[in-house]
Amino acid sequence: MRLFSSPSEVGARSGEAAWLRAMLDFEGALAGALADVGLADAPAAEEIAAVCAAGDLETAAGGAGSTGGWDLEALGAGTARDGTPVPALLAQLRPHLSEEARAVLHRGATSQDVVDTAAMLVARRATAPLLADLDAAGDAAAALADRHRGDLAAGRTLLQQASPITFGLRAAGWLGGLDDAAARLTAVRDERLALQLGGAVGNLAALGDRGPAVAEALARRLDLPAPPVPWHANRSRPVELAAALGQVAGAAGKVGADVALLAQTEVGEVAEGGGGGGSSTLPQKRNPVAAVTALAAARRTPGLVATMLVAMPGEQERAAGAWQAEAETLTELLGLSGEGVAAIRRCLEGLEVFPERMRANLDLTDGLIMAESLTTALTAELGRARAQELVGGASRRALEDHRPLAATAAEVPEIADALGAERIAAALDPATYLGSTEAIIDRALSTHRERTSGGRP
Amino acid sequence: MRLFSSPSEVGARSGEAAWLRAMLDFEGALAGALADVGLADAPAAEEIAAVCAAGDLETAAGGAGSTGGWDLEALGAGTARDGTPVPALLAQLRPHLSEEARAVLHRGATSQDVVDTAAMLVARRATAPLLADLDAAGDAAAALADRHRGDLAAGRTLLQQASPITFGLRAAGWLGGLDDAAARLTAVRDERLALQLGGAVGNLAALGDRGPAVAEALARRLDLPAPPVPWHANRSRPVELAAALGQVAGAAGKVGADVALLAQTEVGEVAEGGGGGGSSTLPQKRNPVAAVTALAAARRTPGLVATMLVAMPGEQERAAGAWQAEAETLTELLGLSGEGVAAIRRCLEGLEVFPERMRANLDLTDGLIMAESLTTALTAELGRARAQELVGGASRRALEDHRPLAATAAEVPEIADALGAERIAAALDPATYLGSTEAIIDRALSTHRERTSGGRP
Amino acid sequence: MRLFSSPSEVGARSGEAAWLRAMLDFEGALAGALADVGLADAPAAEEIAAVCAAGDLETAAGGAGSTGGWDLEALGAGTARDGTPVPALLAQLRPHLSEEARAVLHRGATSQDVVDTAAMLVARRATAPLLADLDAAGDAAAALADRHRGDLAAGRTLLQQASPITFGLRAAGWLGGLDDAAARLTAVRDERLALQLGGAVGNLAALGDRGPAVAEALARRLDLPAPPVPWHANRSRPVELAAALGQVAGAAGKVGADVALLAQTEVGEVAEGGGGGGSSTLPQKRNPVAAVTALAAARRTPGLVATMLVAMPGEQERAAGAWQAEAETLTELLGLSGEGVAAIRRCLEGLEVFPERMRANLDLTDGLIMAESLTTALTAELGRARAQELVGGASRRALEDHRPLAATAAEVPEIADALGAERIAAALDPATYLGSTEAIIDRALSTHRERTSGGRP
Amino acid sequence: MRLFSSPSEVGARSGEAAWLRAMLDFEGALAGALADVGLADAPAAEEIAAVCAAGDLETAAGGAGSTGGWDLEALGAGTARDGTPVPALLAQLRPHLSEEARAVLHRGATSQDVVDTAAMLVARRATAPLLADLDAAGDAAAALADRHRGDLAAGRTLLQQASPITFGLRAAGWLGGLDDAAARLTAVRDERLALQLGGAVGNLAALGDRGPAVAEALARRLDLPAPPVPWHANRSRPVELAAALGQVAGAAGKVGADVALLAQTEVGEVAEGGGGGGSSTLPQKRNPVAAVTALAAARRTPGLVATMLVAMPGEQERAAGAWQAEAETLTELLGLSGEGVAAIRRCLEGLEVFPERMRANLDLTDGLIMAESLTTALTAELGRARAQELVGGASRRALEDHRPLAATAAEVPEIADALGAERIAAALDPATYLGSTEAIIDRALSTHRERTSGGRP
């Protein structure tokens, strides 16, 4: 689907072939559902199901002279002509069916039913590998959080070193975003993907009073929930799916942003593993290709989510333009979020981590990053105002004279008297100033374990 | 907040004053929480709480010569200087506090904690009237669905008459969208709004090992859930809130789109009630102002949701630009979705409905809108292919000769023989071709009743 | 590129094959440019040019055992691995080149140079049919404006009949939007598409002091302007192109919106020509498929333009994620705007126009649409306040009693005395109240003629 | 307009008061224009002009008991009621006018004419300080480019050190983006801002055959070009303005992105000047507040540009929702792009640059950043394949053994023989590998000089 890209598994499950398969599954299952409730003869339904199940019409229908296979170009031309691919699909099916089967084919449905239900099937099938990647990325983040829970690093705000953290805490933060996104996408998959069957205007008129029965039988056969009411003109379901996918791409992009920054030549705290991302003429580069892929996906998905929202207020029983903007947008959202998550999984599973470099960076400011800690220690003795004043002075001198804060602080009698050398040293040791790090990591890990051990079908 | 607009109640609860109130509430409650866990003396905490509770610093501090009141301009200048309003807010608080209280003020928190928690408080307070309007709009849609469940109207797809529906079915569709949006926003409010407290880099270091205890006490005091872990660098919560608000505006916009179309001079099936929207020089106009307001809101929200998603991949422990793009965007999303929903509530509560005009429009095609129904009836006798062929021919003649389909169909011997005059007439009667309309309306109504009777605080 | 769609000519010129062609053209021309300035031997350059010119490597290189043809899958895999398709492309070229030619291949360039210049080539090639369609659509709108310059119709604001216009005036408005978009896209094509050649970090270091000379030679060979400076980190050019394409889609969408509304069953003032858009089971429908296609495109392009803008602030000499989000986004913008314009061209060239139905709709309000005209006539006699008061009263009575305004107005003595029956009738004749219609249409037509007769290569 | 922000001058010129002023200017000038062409008496026109010119109705009308001043709240309530502020504005004007003047007030115009023309006036007035800031930011970038044209620094792609550049070259790149944006916005201001006057449906019917004459007189009085045709339903002009503003914010954001990255603690190549951005508890931080402000603006503008594009396909003679979404969106675009540019001007004018730190960072890879340069030198002697092979080997050894490339390269006999120690050293000296840096900087500077010396009114 995308320019010069080998589709991820998510992409493969949401591309043209996947849509075709889902539309055929709809038509096959609809025939079965009509038979289930007595609105069609079983042999006709089975005939339709068999033709729709075939990957290749030639095999299915065996007709000599059949051109064989599905004609995707004809579907394209039909879409341009009719505004939907369904008439062209039915036209390809009919020659392979008996007259009885033709009378049953597509009965009671409208084109939008096929496309909307296919979108839901595609989404369900494509979200399986997507969620698997998301969980695996989460597992990798969890392992990093646990392994590096005590590895000291500089915490950075507005790209400035602020206060010490551990690398494990940062990884726990990534885990939180990935878990939130997975939880939301799982909820949408389990609660919001549903069959659409409404007929021309949403009242199932062509099925008389058997509409709900057919819908339930069809839902059973497609293993998609039957919704309480048709949703042809209520685009909440696709919009919620789109928003969840956008969130997924954003969570992956957040990891990508941090990895790309930490992998900077001047920072060097992590590197993407594997052989990729190198350059023959620039041997010093270790391009964070996976992180960049996730970031690119995270920049492209927001506009696509906006498109889905723009399409919500469609006209009456089927919109003129808004609905037609959805299918490909959803396909791209699946493909891009899938690409981003697969990249971040690779990135995290292979991430090389350099704790000694983290520690070295932490020492770059010669203790100034510990000023808040020293102030906190001193506050207990001298009150906050005085503590801030004294530490501020010592920090300024350290900055101006390029000397360690330890030295300039020790020279302040009031500080030295209040704390003594030992407590000054302790206050300037990053390892003493990690607050609730352990508790936060533990909670993030247990949230992840609970979510992923819940088991998904 | 918006150009020449009187803010809705939602707007009032999410404007500058509401943000200021929420930030003060945070600082006041934080002091209390510090006292709760023994990190501050109760009198100092109470002093801070009292100053923060005051709407007007003069009242609070009583100082003669005090300029009194909060200086919003200074907050603005401070925001421009510091990138966040918090330092300027603290600077306004300090002169009114004793030295002891100053030492407690804001302890353990960072600016982002204040702004993020304030955003959550603002969202919770502003969503109350928003959800009330949404429920009331749903109630109005439900009443329309019930009252007009049998009032025949043309169903329209791609803006063309397609097949008959009832106006009640259309209103049930609106109800579905409003209910989905309300359910989603309610879930976000109940499950995703939460305190943020992390300190400079998210590990609550300045609170030693008491971070979680302070967070819990603060959450209790603000009546906001304490999250399992700080979310300063995981923007899932604001993003889910934004997406839910976008969905709300879209659901309101969908009603607006239909009302504006149905109110067209040439369609005339509904009109907005009340005196607004008239024109002194164009007396025939009944401008659907409320519908237009909802549509305008639905066009503006998608880009704002995209902005929130763009901001997800921020840098490390606090982003340089991304995080700073959120607060005003969220404010606008609240205001716009609130405006859209309030408008749609007014629109639906006052909607004038003209069933006789619906019926007249249904008859515009002289029976052609019933062609599918006639085909369905004939299929039972002659098979689908032959039925389509015969009805297609009769329809073409009706179109070409501008005659009723009833007449051209009756002239086809095969049709006449198969069905007889009575069954032809029945098949051409829209009232016989409504499929599952009643069941669908009933389900939409019961879903709405269940949701709204659940009771919300 | 798009789901089940037969690509438009614009789409074909901006798809994967077009990008591959453009990248090969770059490499071939670069070799030539190096030879032009003496940095490569002519035979090596010619060898590279020949291989790059071939559609099929087998033909070009003739090597037995060659797998033949370009391996798009390998380009995809390479893109996933390297973050850009260029290394994989070079890897496919090298086996077909002599050692001398390999030493020349790609010399002085970086991957981004190839992709950026290819984007510009693709844009120039794809905009040719796009602009041709846009001009043809404009021609068709101009013909409608001229032919129907006097055909009376209801002007509508907020979907309410407001005051009379002619259909020609509306078509002139469409023309204005199409011409503005064409003028803007032409300006971007002529002034902003340009070569990119900068080398690894934009200073052309690997070419010593010959960088500008190579760039000029390369520009000549590719027939693309050489920019004053490399623009690898200044994304203004792609952004301006994207905005122009978004404007194009919007202008086409505007026509689509009006056509879809005018084609409504209840309005019936136009219909799309041709056989498409019909429905076998709903014979009365004439779905405005082309208009809907343009509207769908206009809903999808804004989010893509936003993506291009989001990508502007990229990091330093090549962005990590932002730049990588551009190529496919631009490709989609070209494809979608091309699709929208091609659809509107078909729509306008085949549009069926029903002036008698326009006139009938104009009479729907029994003269009320002329109230402003009557007020204007009366103002000259009685002053504006009194005129508004009297016409307002007559209008209200007309509305309430369902009588013509002509009748209720004639019954008001003050009106009758002031104007007399003849002037009342004249004031109520829409043909007398068209203001500057003729002048506006003439200006729109002459603007179009001037623009299109300017001649474009 | 924005949450706790002191409006920039651009913001002040595009806020509520500025809109009110522009609408009053329209009504005052319209009255004058009607008098100019003989459609109104001069005294009535002068009366209107005087009332509209007053900042305070009390002053203008002098009426005792007048509440004085404009009632912005009433404008807000009117907007909510009517969907536009114009009726409420006229209602505030009328009591201060004589009967004669009331008859002239707003004659021939419709609400949209007022709002659209006001938007153009607001845009023209607000773009003056915006363009001044943009030029000043460009001047500052130009000065940096010139001053630091020889200061060596690491060029970085994908956030990895790639090859040497000079800081001047990077600043020249910033200059290019700022100049492109300024050129585009200037073109839009000069060529696309124009009067809108069309009356209810765009044909100026209420002005008889004098419409064009009134439009020309009005244009003259407002000093806005008269467009060839009314553009009420052709939204190209606002869309082009929006896109130009988005580009401006993006160009400022690009500078912000680079400055924030260069100011990182670990990079330290620049710092924002001035006293802002410090932190009392984190003394080591120099927060790049201006850069962050520009980045935040650049993240918020793309969604707003998308909104303007979404609004293009409005319905017929005035859209139901789309048009109404424009005014505030445009206002925010002006305010945000103004904020971003003002911040970048401050940032660049006060930027502290640390060339010695740049040089130190350049040496971080112990010569590996010069591998491409060494390969280039060696290619002349040994051919490219062999050169790459040998340098690649030496680079690998340097990486593995943490030794300088100079050392590992000198140990390769083939390299040593081919180049000799002196030429090896030269090839590893970044100052020798700057390609066309001087020429590029010179061109960027001269482009800027030409553009800004062109002189703008």
PDB file of N, CA, C and O in Angstrom, chain B residues 200-229:
ATOM      1  N   ALA B 200       9.779  17.177  39.436  1.00  0.00           N
ATOM      2  CA  ALA B 200      10.535  17.674  38.286  1.00  0.00           C
ATOM      3  C   ALA B 200      10.668  16.652  37.163  1.00  0.00           C
ATOM      4  O   ALA B 200      10.535  16.981  35.988  1.00  0.00           O
ATOM      5  N   VAL B 201      10.947  15.398  37.492  1.00  0.00           N
ATOM      6  CA  VAL B 201      11.178  14.405  36.435  1.00  0.00           C
ATOM      7  C   VAL B 201      10.310  13.163  36.594  1.00  0.00           C
ATOM      8  O   VAL B 201      10.572  12.134  35.980  1.00  0.00           O
ATOM      9  N   GLY B 202       9.280  13.264  37.441  1.00  0.00           N
ATOM     10  CA  GLY B 202       8.310  12.175  37.468  1.00  0.00           C
ATOM     11  C   GLY B 202       8.544  11.113  38.515  1.00  0.00           C
ATOM     12  O   GLY B 202       7.801  10.130  38.571  1.00  0.00           O
ATOM     13  N   ASN B 203       9.560  11.284  39.368  1.00  0.00           N
ATOM     14  CA  ASN B 203       9.808  10.261  40.389  1.00  0.00           C
ATOM     15  C   ASN B 203       9.502  10.750  41.801  1.00  0.00           C
ATOM     16  O   ASN B 203       9.791  10.064  42.771  1.00  0.00           O
ATOM     17  N   LEU B 204       8.924  11.944  41.900  1.00  0.00           N
ATOM     18  CA  LEU B 204       8.520  12.490  43.198  1.00  0.00           C
ATOM     19  C   LEU B 204       9.692  12.571  44.165  1.00  0.00           C
ATOM     20  O   LEU B 204       9.525  12.439  45.390  1.00  0.00           O
ATOM     21  N   ALA B 205      10.898  12.822  43.617  1.00  0.00           N
ATOM     22  CA  ALA B 205      12.106  12.751  44.438  1.00  0.00           C
ATOM     23  C   ALA B 205      12.068  13.694  45.631  1.00  0.00           C
ATOM     24  O   ALA B 205      12.508  13.336  46.726  1.00  0.00           O
ATOM     25  N   ALA B 206      11.526  14.897  45.446  1.00  0.00           N
ATOM     26  CA  ALA B 206      11.579  15.874  46.531  1.00  0.00           C
ATOM     27  C   ALA B 206      10.720  15.459  47.712  1.00  0.00           C
ATOM     28  O   ALA B 206      10.775  16.081  48.763  1.00  0.00           O
ATOM     29  N   LEU B 207       9.906  14.419  47.528  1.00  0.00           N
ATOM     30  CA  LEU B 207       9.068  13.947  48.636  1.00  0.00           C
ATOM     31  C   LEU B 207       9.633  12.697  49.282  1.00  0.00           C
ATOM     32  O   LEU B 207       8.958  12.045  50.091  1.00  0.00           O
ATOM     33  N   GLY B 208      10.856  12.374  48.925  1.00  0.00           N
ATOM     34  CA  GLY B 208      11.483  11.200  49.540  1.00  0.00           C
ATOM     35  C   GLY B 208      10.655   9.958  49.262  1.00  0.00           C
ATOM     36  O   GLY B 208      10.241   9.730  48.129  1.00  0.00           O
ATOM     37  N   ASP B 209      10.371   9.210  50.312  1.00  0.00           N
ATOM     38  CA  ASP B 209       9.583   7.987  50.093  1.00  0.00           C
ATOM     39  C   ASP B 209       8.099   8.232  50.345  1.00  0.00           C
ATOM     40  O   ASP B 209       7.320   7.295  50.357  1.00  0.00           O
ATOM     41  N   ARG B 210       7.729   9.493  50.546  1.00  0.00           N
ATOM     42  CA  ARG B 210       6.322   9.779  50.840  1.00  0.00           C
ATOM     43  C   ARG B 210       5.528  10.168  49.603  1.00  0.00           C
ATOM     44  O   ARG B 210       4.365  10.555  49.701  1.00  0.00           O
ATOM     45  N   GLY B 211       6.141  10.118  48.441  1.00  0.00           N
ATOM     46  CA  GLY B 211       5.464  10.518  47.211  1.00  0.00           C
ATOM     47  C   GLY B 211       4.094   9.882  47.035  1.00  0.00           C
ATOM     48  O   GLY B 211       3.085  10.588  46.911  1.00  0.00           O
ATOM     49  N   PRO B 212       4.013   8.559  47.030  1.00  0.00           N
ATOM     50  CA  PRO B 212       2.700   7.940  46.825  1.00  0.00           C
ATOM     51  C   PRO B 212       1.683   8.359  47.881  1.00  0.00           C
ATOM     52  O   PRO B 212       0.507   8.574  47.563  1.00  0.00           O
ATOM     53  N   ALA B 213       2.128   8.507  49.119  1.00  0.00           N
ATOM     54  CA  ALA B 213       1.183   8.905  50.167  1.00  0.00           C
ATOM     55  C   ALA B 213       0.643  10.307  49.907  1.00  0.00           C
ATOM     56  O   ALA B 213      -0.551  10.572  50.037  1.00  0.00           O
ATOM     57  N   VAL B 214       1.537  11.217  49.519  1.00  0.00           N
ATOM     58  CA  VAL B 214       1.084  12.571  49.198  1.00  0.00           C
ATOM     59  C   VAL B 214       0.111  12.538  48.018  1.00  0.00           C
ATOM     60  O   VAL B 214      -0.930  13.208  48.010  1.00  0.00           O
ATOM     61  N   ALA B 215       0.473  11.772  47.010  1.00  0.00           N
ATOM     62  CA  ALA B 215      -0.395  11.696  45.823  1.00  0.00           C
ATOM     63  C   ALA B 215      -1.781  11.199  46.207  1.00  0.00           C
ATOM     64  O   ALA B 215      -2.800  11.727  45.744  1.00  0.00           O
ATOM     65  N   GLU B 216      -1.820  10.198  47.068  1.00  0.00           N
ATOM     66  CA  GLU B 216      -3.137   9.681  47.454  1.00  0.00           C
ATOM     67  C   GLU B 216      -3.932  10.707  48.251  1.00  0.00           C
ATOM     68  O   GLU B 216      -5.130  10.879  48.044  1.00  0.00           O
ATOM     69  N   ALA B 217      -3.258  11.377  49.159  1.00  0.00           N
ATOM     70  CA  ALA B 217      -3.960  12.401  49.949  1.00  0.00           C
ATOM     71  C   ALA B 217      -4.437  13.544  49.048  1.00  0.00           C
ATOM     72  O   ALA B 217      -5.554  14.057  49.184  1.00  0.00           O
ATOM     73  N   LEU B 218      -3.601  13.924  48.111  1.00  0.00           N
ATOM     74  CA  LEU B 218      -3.971  15.010  47.204  1.00  0.00           C
ATOM     75  C   LEU B 218      -5.157  14.599  46.325  1.00  0.00           C
ATOM     76  O   LEU B 218      -6.093  15.374  46.104  1.00  0.00           O
ATOM     77  N   ALA B 219      -5.102  13.366  45.853  1.00  0.00           N
ATOM     78  CA  ALA B 219      -6.204  12.865  45.023  1.00  0.00           C
ATOM     79  C   ALA B 219      -7.511  12.904  45.812  1.00  0.00           C
ATOM     80  O   ALA B 219      -8.557  13.305  45.304  1.00  0.00           O
ATOM     81  N   ARG B 220      -7.422  12.466  47.061  1.00  0.00           N
ATOM     82  CA  ARG B 220      -8.617  12.477  47.901  1.00  0.00           C
ATOM     83  C   ARG B 220      -9.173  13.893  48.022  1.00  0.00           C
ATOM     84  O   ARG B 220     -10.354  14.135  47.863  1.00  0.00           O
ATOM     85  N   ARG B 221      -8.288  14.829  48.276  1.00  0.00           N
ATOM     86  CA  ARG B 221      -8.739  16.204  48.474  1.00  0.00           C
ATOM     87  C   ARG B 221      -9.305  16.829  47.200  1.00  0.00           C
ATOM     88  O   ARG B 221     -10.216  17.653  47.261  1.00  0.00           O
ATOM     89  N   LEU B 222      -8.763  16.454  46.073  1.00  0.00           N
ATOM     90  CA  LEU B 222      -9.267  17.016  44.814  1.00  0.00           C
ATOM     91  C   LEU B 222     -10.395  16.174  44.234  1.00  0.00           C
ATOM     92  O   LEU B 222     -10.988  16.526  43.214  1.00  0.00           O
ATOM     93  N   ASP B 223     -10.664  15.054  44.886  1.00  0.00           N
ATOM     94  CA  ASP B 223     -11.694  14.149  44.384  1.00  0.00           C
ATOM     95  C   ASP B 223     -11.413  13.720  42.943  1.00  0.00           C
ATOM     96  O   ASP B 223     -12.291  13.674  42.092  1.00  0.00           O
ATOM     97  N   LEU B 224     -10.146  13.495  42.690  1.00  0.00           N
ATOM     98  CA  LEU B 224      -9.714  12.959  41.386  1.00  0.00           C
ATOM     99  C   LEU B 224      -8.997  11.646  41.678  1.00  0.00           C
ATOM    100  O   LEU B 224      -8.240  11.584  42.651  1.00  0.00           O
ATOM    101  N   PRO B 225      -9.181  10.609  40.881  1.00  0.00           N
ATOM    102  CA  PRO B 225      -8.448   9.367  41.147  1.00  0.00           C
ATOM    103  C   PRO B 225      -6.939   9.575  41.113  1.00  0.00           C
ATOM    104  O   PRO B 225      -6.428  10.387  40.339  1.00  0.00           O
ATOM    105  N   ALA B 226      -6.255   8.856  41.982  1.00  0.00           N
ATOM    106  CA  ALA B 226      -4.796   8.820  41.903  1.00  0.00           C
ATOM    107  C   ALA B 226      -4.422   7.756  40.880  1.00  0.00           C
ATOM    108  O   ALA B 226      -4.883   6.620  40.960  1.00  0.00           O
ATOM    109  N   PRO B 227      -3.617   8.101  39.895  1.00  0.00           N
ATOM    110  CA  PRO B 227      -3.269   7.117  38.866  1.00  0.00           C
ATOM    111  C   PRO B 227      -2.231   6.155  39.424  1.00  0.00           C
ATOM    112  O   PRO B 227      -1.518   6.489  40.372  1.00  0.00           O
ATOM    113  N   PRO B 228      -2.100   4.969  38.842  1.00  0.00           N
ATOM    114  CA  PRO B 228      -1.083   4.039  39.327  1.00  0.00           C
ATOM    115  C   PRO B 228       0.315   4.646  39.246  1.00  0.00           C
ATOM    116  O   PRO B 228       1.120   4.468  40.160  1.00  0.00           O
ATOM    117  N   VAL B 229       0.583   5.375  38.169  1.00  0.00           N
ATOM    118  CA  VAL B 229       1.915   5.995  38.011  1.00  0.00           C
ATOM    119  C   VAL B 229       1.738   7.397  37.438  1.00  0.00           C
ATOM    120  O   VAL B 229       0.733   7.687  36.795  1.00  0.00           O
TER     121      VAL B 229
END
